[in-house]
């Protein structure tokens, strides 16, 4: 039995992926021996409906001065955050001296648009290396983990915020009660908290089990997010589905009773009920789908190996760590993984130690098959890799199902 991180109820995990290393823990061969592992298990709380990890490594093991994920590496995500910033500027900030705070601002992918317009802003980013990149772009960045005490400190120094934004970070933070209390105090009475994260409904629907890894401690639905904020005197005002990261949901949250609630909130909660996201059964079905996906991928890679085909991974994503270790994919099945992030190149993938090589090595000798670990950037990647497919290259994907295509 595990204790719910939101409501103190207890639950049993519905799936275990076995021993897992740190998802973004790309490492050198000297570091193999001291590599850290934990058990990746997920549970569902029947009381508050929150889906969550049972065990999460210490935050300092995941977010530090060598953090591997630089948001601005993807032009699709850069465009997405330009639009997100525009939505905020057009609708949610006052004309007079606005102040915008971002939790988990990374390399400044979103805040740069506020900085460019001279809008008062502050990013809270604990990973020192990515925070430094943001600062070099002229983006005000506080290198700390956001929590209640940090919110009070920001409020004392800068005053309350008109808007607090957060993308792909709320689902990372186990101490959400402290975060929500911090946002509650930092936000002006008519302020708006806007955040987005991968959406549980999509994860279940397309069996994207690779969204499950150490950093993602929570898997949100509108139902569970509403429960959480209601506990703290706030409410979900509106929701906006997003097609990034394999399906995300944007939540607009305000102090209770200040703004009218969009009808979309209620209808999405009804949809979730119909889908069964508030009941245990669906998660057992999900487990069976995950096992089927794993068996299909292992079979496909084994067949390709037996046929003498050369397979290369495309994108050393954090998500791929779950797939690679759960399926037991070793360098005899995938010769290397190509990635454009300089700090990952020359290192090895966490757990099974597949070499990570620069993108040039993919281009200089195309493989027979590219296993698309960065499937959520699929459109962007396919459109720039026509030379690979023209040369006879095939793509292998595993979401929503295992499939090879040309
Ligand atoms: N918002 C960016 C980055 C997402 S990655 C994007 O969507 O692309 C998550 C980021 O949150 C990392 O840069 C990590 O260092 C940061 N983070 C983790 N815990 C945090 C916390 N408690 N407060 C603020 N940022 C945090
Ligand atoms: P993400 O799925 O967590 O966003 O990570 C994407 C990873 O894929 C990141 O390490 C960069 C890499 N990548 C490439 O190598 N080539 C590409 O064209 C894209 C879009 C990403
Ligand atoms: Zn609960």
XYZ file of C-alpha atoms and ligand atoms in Angstrom:
454
model
C 0.000 0.000 0.000
C 1.271 3.475 -0.858
C 0.092 6.825 0.411
C -1.460 9.278 -2.078
C 0.647 12.422 -2.437
C -2.490 14.558 -2.804
C -5.213 13.322 -0.449
C -3.507 10.903 2.000
C -5.631 7.954 0.844
C -3.788 4.682 0.141
C -3.505 2.706 -3.109
C -1.782 -0.274 -4.752
C 0.322 0.204 -7.886
C -1.285 -1.063 -11.117
C 1.970 -1.466 -13.072
C 5.683 -1.892 -12.461
C 8.261 -1.271 -15.182
C 10.973 -2.843 -13.046
C 14.298 -1.289 -12.115
C 14.889 2.012 -13.883
C 17.790 4.437 -14.093
C 17.376 8.259 -14.142
C 15.581 9.079 -17.422
C 17.781 12.043 -18.301
C 20.849 10.399 -16.774
C 22.970 10.089 -19.938
C 26.353 8.978 -18.704
C 30.011 8.335 -19.558
C 31.502 4.840 -19.367
C 33.379 5.835 -16.179
C 29.998 6.415 -14.526
C 28.490 2.987 -15.352
C 29.447 1.449 -12.043
C 27.765 3.999 -9.820
C 24.576 4.299 -11.885
C 21.476 4.717 -9.708
C 18.343 2.561 -10.103
C 14.898 2.681 -8.483
C 11.659 0.788 -9.137
C 9.294 2.532 -11.568
C 5.762 1.760 -10.325
C 2.538 3.669 -10.944
C -0.681 3.780 -8.923
C -4.159 5.309 -9.069
C -5.861 6.892 -6.059
C -9.557 6.056 -6.069
C -10.399 9.012 -3.806
C -8.816 12.007 -5.602
C -8.275 10.166 -8.969
C -4.591 11.179 -9.164
C -2.307 8.799 -11.089
C 1.176 8.923 -9.602
C 4.556 7.273 -9.145
C 5.046 5.243 -6.003
C 8.744 6.044 -5.757
C 10.621 9.038 -7.185
C 14.372 9.661 -6.980
C 15.553 12.701 -5.012
C 15.016 15.961 -6.918
C 18.738 16.822 -6.826
C 19.472 13.601 -8.729
C 17.247 14.759 -11.603
C 17.616 18.554 -11.707
C 21.137 19.914 -11.386
C 23.934 21.748 -13.186
C 24.213 19.050 -15.861
C 20.517 18.780 -16.739
C 20.275 17.251 -20.211
C 17.020 18.713 -21.518
C 17.252 22.050 -23.340
C 13.738 23.089 -24.348
C 14.799 25.251 -27.289
C 16.307 22.297 -29.187
C 12.944 21.759 -30.914
C 11.681 24.387 -33.345
C 8.173 22.980 -32.995
C 8.241 23.569 -29.227
C 9.720 27.051 -29.809
C 6.715 27.886 -32.006
C 4.360 26.372 -29.437
C 5.720 28.567 -26.644
C 5.695 31.667 -28.852
C 1.941 31.076 -29.252
C 1.527 30.353 -25.517
C 3.280 33.678 -24.704
C 1.072 35.491 -27.208
C -2.078 34.068 -25.602
C -0.909 35.420 -22.239
C 0.079 38.836 -23.609
C -3.144 39.258 -25.596
C -5.528 38.170 -22.848
C -4.188 37.949 -19.345
C -1.827 40.805 -18.517
C -2.800 44.363 -17.651
C -1.430 47.352 -19.586
C 0.174 48.826 -16.491
C 3.413 47.291 -15.229
C 2.546 43.609 -15.651
C 4.560 40.899 -13.891
C 4.799 37.341 -15.214
C 6.415 34.426 -13.346
C 7.315 31.081 -14.910
C 7.958 27.912 -12.931
C 10.479 25.625 -14.686
C 11.541 28.194 -17.301
C 14.459 26.053 -18.559
C 16.494 27.892 -21.239
C 13.905 30.659 -21.548
C 11.954 29.173 -24.447
C 8.746 30.952 -23.345
C 9.937 33.901 -21.232
C 12.132 35.287 -24.006
C 8.994 36.639 -25.654
C 8.164 38.638 -22.525
C 11.777 39.790 -22.174
C 11.796 40.918 -25.826
C 8.776 43.129 -25.155
C 10.288 44.577 -21.990
C 7.619 42.921 -19.803
C 8.607 42.393 -16.160
C 9.206 38.671 -15.692
C 10.971 36.108 -13.541
C 11.821 32.483 -14.330
C 12.320 29.943 -11.544
C 14.689 27.258 -12.787
C 16.706 24.995 -10.467
C 18.906 23.356 -13.128
C 21.943 25.641 -13.188
C 23.159 25.018 -16.718
C 19.828 25.689 -18.454
C 19.151 28.679 -16.147
C 22.506 30.133 -17.228
C 21.562 29.830 -20.919
C 18.377 31.797 -20.173
C 20.292 34.499 -18.298
C 22.652 34.893 -21.215
C 19.612 35.723 -23.340
C 18.684 38.519 -20.931
C 15.949 36.566 -19.143
C 15.628 37.186 -15.391
C 16.078 33.786 -13.787
C 16.160 32.627 -10.178
C 18.059 29.355 -9.886
C 15.927 27.602 -7.252
C 13.250 24.965 -6.840
C 9.890 26.732 -6.682
C 7.993 26.078 -3.450
C 6.004 28.010 -0.870
C 8.943 29.810 0.727
C 10.331 30.844 -2.685
C 6.890 32.231 -3.618
C 6.880 34.360 -0.465
C 10.356 35.592 -1.208
C 9.384 36.587 -4.795
C 6.260 38.322 -3.519
C 8.273 40.325 -0.974
C 10.812 41.391 -3.566
C 8.693 41.941 -6.707
C 5.073 42.048 -5.557
C 2.301 39.701 -6.674
C 2.152 38.297 -10.203
C -0.560 38.936 -12.796
C 0.151 35.608 -14.424
C 2.068 32.521 -13.354
C 2.839 30.056 -16.136
C 4.308 26.546 -16.042
C 4.790 23.951 -18.766
C 5.811 20.353 -18.279
C 6.867 20.963 -14.726
C 3.825 20.718 -12.419
C 3.715 16.993 -13.157
C 7.384 16.815 -12.042
C 6.894 18.080 -8.507
C 5.940 15.652 -5.703
C 5.311 18.423 -3.125
C 2.397 19.904 -5.096
C 0.596 21.155 -1.993
C 3.492 23.529 -1.324
C 3.525 24.605 -4.996
C -0.215 25.303 -5.045
C -0.074 27.242 -1.777
C 2.860 29.220 -3.218
C 0.954 30.037 -6.412
C -2.105 30.968 -4.349
C -0.137 33.577 -2.399
C 1.957 34.819 -5.309
C -0.985 35.406 -7.640
C -2.930 38.688 -7.545
C -6.631 38.312 -6.620
C -7.541 38.546 -10.311
C -4.427 36.784 -11.532
C -4.326 33.667 -13.681
C -2.238 30.535 -13.264
C -1.819 28.757 -16.600
C -0.051 25.435 -16.824
C 0.133 22.471 -19.162
C 1.324 18.900 -18.913
C 0.924 15.608 -20.786
C -2.721 14.553 -20.502
C -3.668 11.236 -18.879
C -6.547 10.709 -21.350
C -4.083 10.716 -24.258
C -1.568 8.486 -22.476
C -4.278 5.873 -21.925
C -5.740 6.242 -25.394
C -2.483 5.867 -27.365
C -0.635 3.670 -24.824
C 2.201 6.222 -24.623
C 3.693 4.501 -21.589
C 7.020 6.177 -22.308
C 5.561 9.334 -20.717
C 6.009 7.425 -17.478
C 9.475 8.089 -16.048
C 11.099 9.460 -12.905
C 10.546 13.160 -13.602
C 6.821 12.696 -14.204
C 5.510 11.958 -10.734
C 1.888 12.846 -11.676
C -0.314 12.070 -14.703
C -3.087 14.670 -14.688
C -6.702 14.594 -15.772
C -9.087 17.547 -15.492
C -10.830 15.639 -12.697
C -7.672 15.224 -10.608
C -6.425 18.773 -11.279
C -9.778 20.170 -10.213
C -9.677 18.101 -6.998
C -6.184 19.388 -6.203
C -6.923 23.085 -6.709
C -10.307 22.916 -4.981
C -8.464 21.749 -1.870
C -6.677 25.110 -1.843
C -9.429 27.611 -2.676
C -8.691 27.774 -6.383
C -10.580 26.445 -9.387
C -10.134 25.368 -12.999
C -11.634 28.149 -15.146
C -10.920 26.758 -18.581
C -8.995 24.028 -20.387
C -7.295 23.945 -23.784
C -6.119 20.631 -25.289
C -2.665 20.822 -26.922
C -1.124 18.485 -29.443
C 2.456 18.685 -28.104
C 4.250 15.883 -26.220
C 1.832 13.327 -27.589
C -1.228 15.145 -26.212
C -1.208 17.699 -23.415
C -3.793 19.721 -21.535
C -3.519 23.404 -20.651
C -5.348 24.426 -17.456
C -6.391 27.981 -16.583
C -6.679 28.322 -12.822
C -7.867 31.259 -10.708
C -8.889 32.107 -7.175
C -12.316 30.600 -6.482
C -15.299 32.687 -7.518
C -13.432 35.415 -9.415
C -14.103 34.305 -13.002
C -16.912 32.307 -14.622
C -16.074 28.671 -15.384
C -16.120 27.593 -19.037
C -18.597 24.854 -19.968
C -15.618 22.986 -21.443
C -14.427 22.071 -17.948
C -17.607 20.209 -17.071
C -17.892 18.504 -20.434
C -14.274 17.273 -20.265
C -14.891 15.867 -16.775
C -17.939 14.048 -18.157
C -15.799 12.718 -21.008
C -13.262 11.450 -18.476
C -16.019 9.705 -16.560
C -17.225 8.028 -19.743
C -13.676 6.915 -20.511
C -13.446 5.592 -16.930
C -10.484 7.683 -15.772
C -12.048 7.864 -12.314
C -12.089 4.060 -11.886
C -9.414 1.383 -11.417
C -10.444 -0.912 -14.286
C -9.059 1.243 -17.086
C -5.568 1.119 -15.610
C -5.532 -2.672 -15.651
C -6.510 -2.523 -19.320
C -3.712 -0.013 -19.877
C -1.220 -2.455 -18.327
C -2.242 -5.170 -20.782
C -1.824 -2.722 -23.692
C 1.633 -1.759 -22.427
C 2.691 -5.419 -22.225
C 1.403 -6.032 -25.743
C 3.299 -2.977 -27.031
C 6.530 -4.154 -25.351
C 6.245 -7.680 -26.785
C 5.571 -6.291 -30.272
C 8.566 -3.983 -30.199
C 10.958 -6.634 -28.899
C 9.733 -9.087 -31.546
C 10.156 -6.506 -34.334
C 13.683 -5.545 -33.257
C 14.677 -9.202 -32.939
C 13.335 -9.956 -36.421
C 15.232 -6.992 -37.871
C 18.428 -8.180 -36.200
C 17.929 -11.699 -37.570
C 17.455 -10.241 -41.053
C 20.779 -8.405 -40.685
C 19.160 -4.951 -40.754
C 20.914 -1.956 -39.208
C 18.686 -0.114 -36.734
C 19.509 3.311 -35.246
C 17.539 5.172 -32.566
C 16.388 8.685 -33.483
C 16.358 11.125 -30.527
C 17.822 10.232 -27.127
C 14.687 11.377 -25.350
C 14.062 11.048 -21.643
C 10.986 9.009 -22.579
C 13.114 6.460 -24.382
C 14.737 5.428 -21.086
C 11.482 3.736 -20.010
C 11.047 1.925 -23.341
C 14.688 0.851 -23.638
C 14.915 -0.535 -20.109
C 11.419 -2.013 -19.873
C 11.859 -3.786 -23.237
C 15.493 -4.666 -22.505
C 16.825 -3.019 -25.685
C 20.598 -3.396 -25.794
C 23.304 -2.198 -28.248
C 23.044 -5.464 -30.210
C 19.528 -4.398 -31.274
C 20.250 -0.685 -31.778
C 23.788 0.266 -32.798
C 23.502 3.845 -31.509
C 21.053 6.695 -30.917
C 21.379 9.882 -32.945
C 20.760 13.139 -31.070
C 21.295 16.820 -31.825
C 21.955 17.833 -28.194
C 25.744 18.378 -27.809
C 25.789 17.448 -24.096
C 24.268 14.010 -24.793
C 26.657 13.141 -27.633
C 29.553 10.815 -26.744
C 27.633 9.557 -23.709
C 25.520 6.413 -23.247
C 21.811 5.884 -22.698
C 20.819 5.234 -19.059
C 20.557 1.572 -18.056
C 21.466 -0.474 -21.134
C 24.213 1.895 -22.334
C 23.502 2.408 -26.016
C 25.996 4.983 -27.422
C 24.607 8.460 -28.247
C 26.132 9.939 -31.396
C 25.856 13.247 -33.226
C 23.249 13.599 -35.950
C 26.038 13.704 -38.600
C 26.646 10.016 -38.021
C 23.038 9.252 -38.857
C 23.305 11.233 -42.099
C 26.700 9.934 -43.198
C 25.463 6.328 -43.314
C 21.719 5.929 -43.219
C 20.447 2.851 -41.354
C 17.845 0.458 -42.761
C 15.470 1.411 -39.986
C 15.268 4.388 -37.627
C 13.477 3.756 -34.344
C 11.736 7.048 -33.690
C 12.125 7.635 -29.950
C 11.240 11.319 -30.487
C 7.843 10.342 -31.912
C 6.231 13.427 -30.401
C 8.383 15.504 -32.784
C 7.455 13.136 -35.632
C 6.005 15.704 -38.005
C 9.017 18.015 -37.720
C 11.434 15.108 -38.110
C 9.695 13.383 -41.050
C 9.532 16.617 -42.979
C 13.279 17.151 -42.673
C 14.278 13.510 -43.277
C 12.951 12.970 -46.802
C 16.491 12.133 -47.957
C 16.573 9.219 -45.526
C 13.269 7.795 -46.750
C 14.149 8.520 -50.400
C 17.293 6.436 -49.831
C 15.037 3.520 -48.759
C 15.070 4.147 -45.009
C 12.130 3.003 -42.874
C 10.682 4.374 -39.646
C 9.815 2.183 -36.685
C 7.379 3.631 -34.124
C 5.634 2.116 -31.090
C 2.971 4.765 -30.365
C 0.027 4.332 -30.818
C 1.136 0.856 -31.961
C 4.275 -0.919 -33.143
C 4.590 -0.213 -36.859
C 7.250 0.022 -39.564
C 6.588 2.426 -42.426
C 8.339 4.089 -45.253
N 9.026 24.514 -19.385
C 10.007 23.859 -20.216
C 10.904 22.896 -19.427
C 10.256 21.613 -19.019
S 11.416 20.502 -18.263
C 9.356 23.144 -21.359
O 8.158 22.883 -21.311
O 10.054 22.795 -22.306
C 11.095 20.769 -16.558
C 11.930 21.900 -15.984
O 11.445 22.160 -14.670
C 13.401 21.568 -15.861
O 14.143 22.593 -16.466
C 13.627 21.476 -14.345
O 14.903 21.887 -13.947
C 12.543 22.372 -13.797
N 12.063 22.069 -12.425
C 12.025 20.888 -11.772
N 11.517 21.039 -10.522
C 11.225 22.353 -10.377
C 10.690 23.149 -9.316
N 10.349 22.641 -8.133
N 10.540 24.491 -9.531
C 10.872 25.037 -10.728
N 11.383 24.334 -11.759
C 11.558 23.017 -11.590
P 11.871 15.332 -25.910
O 11.076 14.264 -26.580
O 11.995 15.087 -24.447
O 11.335 16.674 -26.331
O 13.394 15.245 -26.421
C 13.726 15.331 -27.746
C 15.148 14.820 -27.968
O 15.287 14.471 -29.350
C 16.254 15.814 -27.659
O 17.334 15.173 -27.018
C 16.709 16.298 -29.029
C 16.397 15.154 -29.932
N 16.025 15.565 -31.280
C 16.853 15.209 -32.346
O 17.883 14.581 -32.159
N 16.498 15.615 -33.602
C 15.366 16.346 -33.839
O 15.082 16.694 -34.993
C 14.506 16.676 -32.717
C 13.248 17.456 -32.945
C 14.890 16.258 -31.475
Zn -5.526 10.728 -3.537
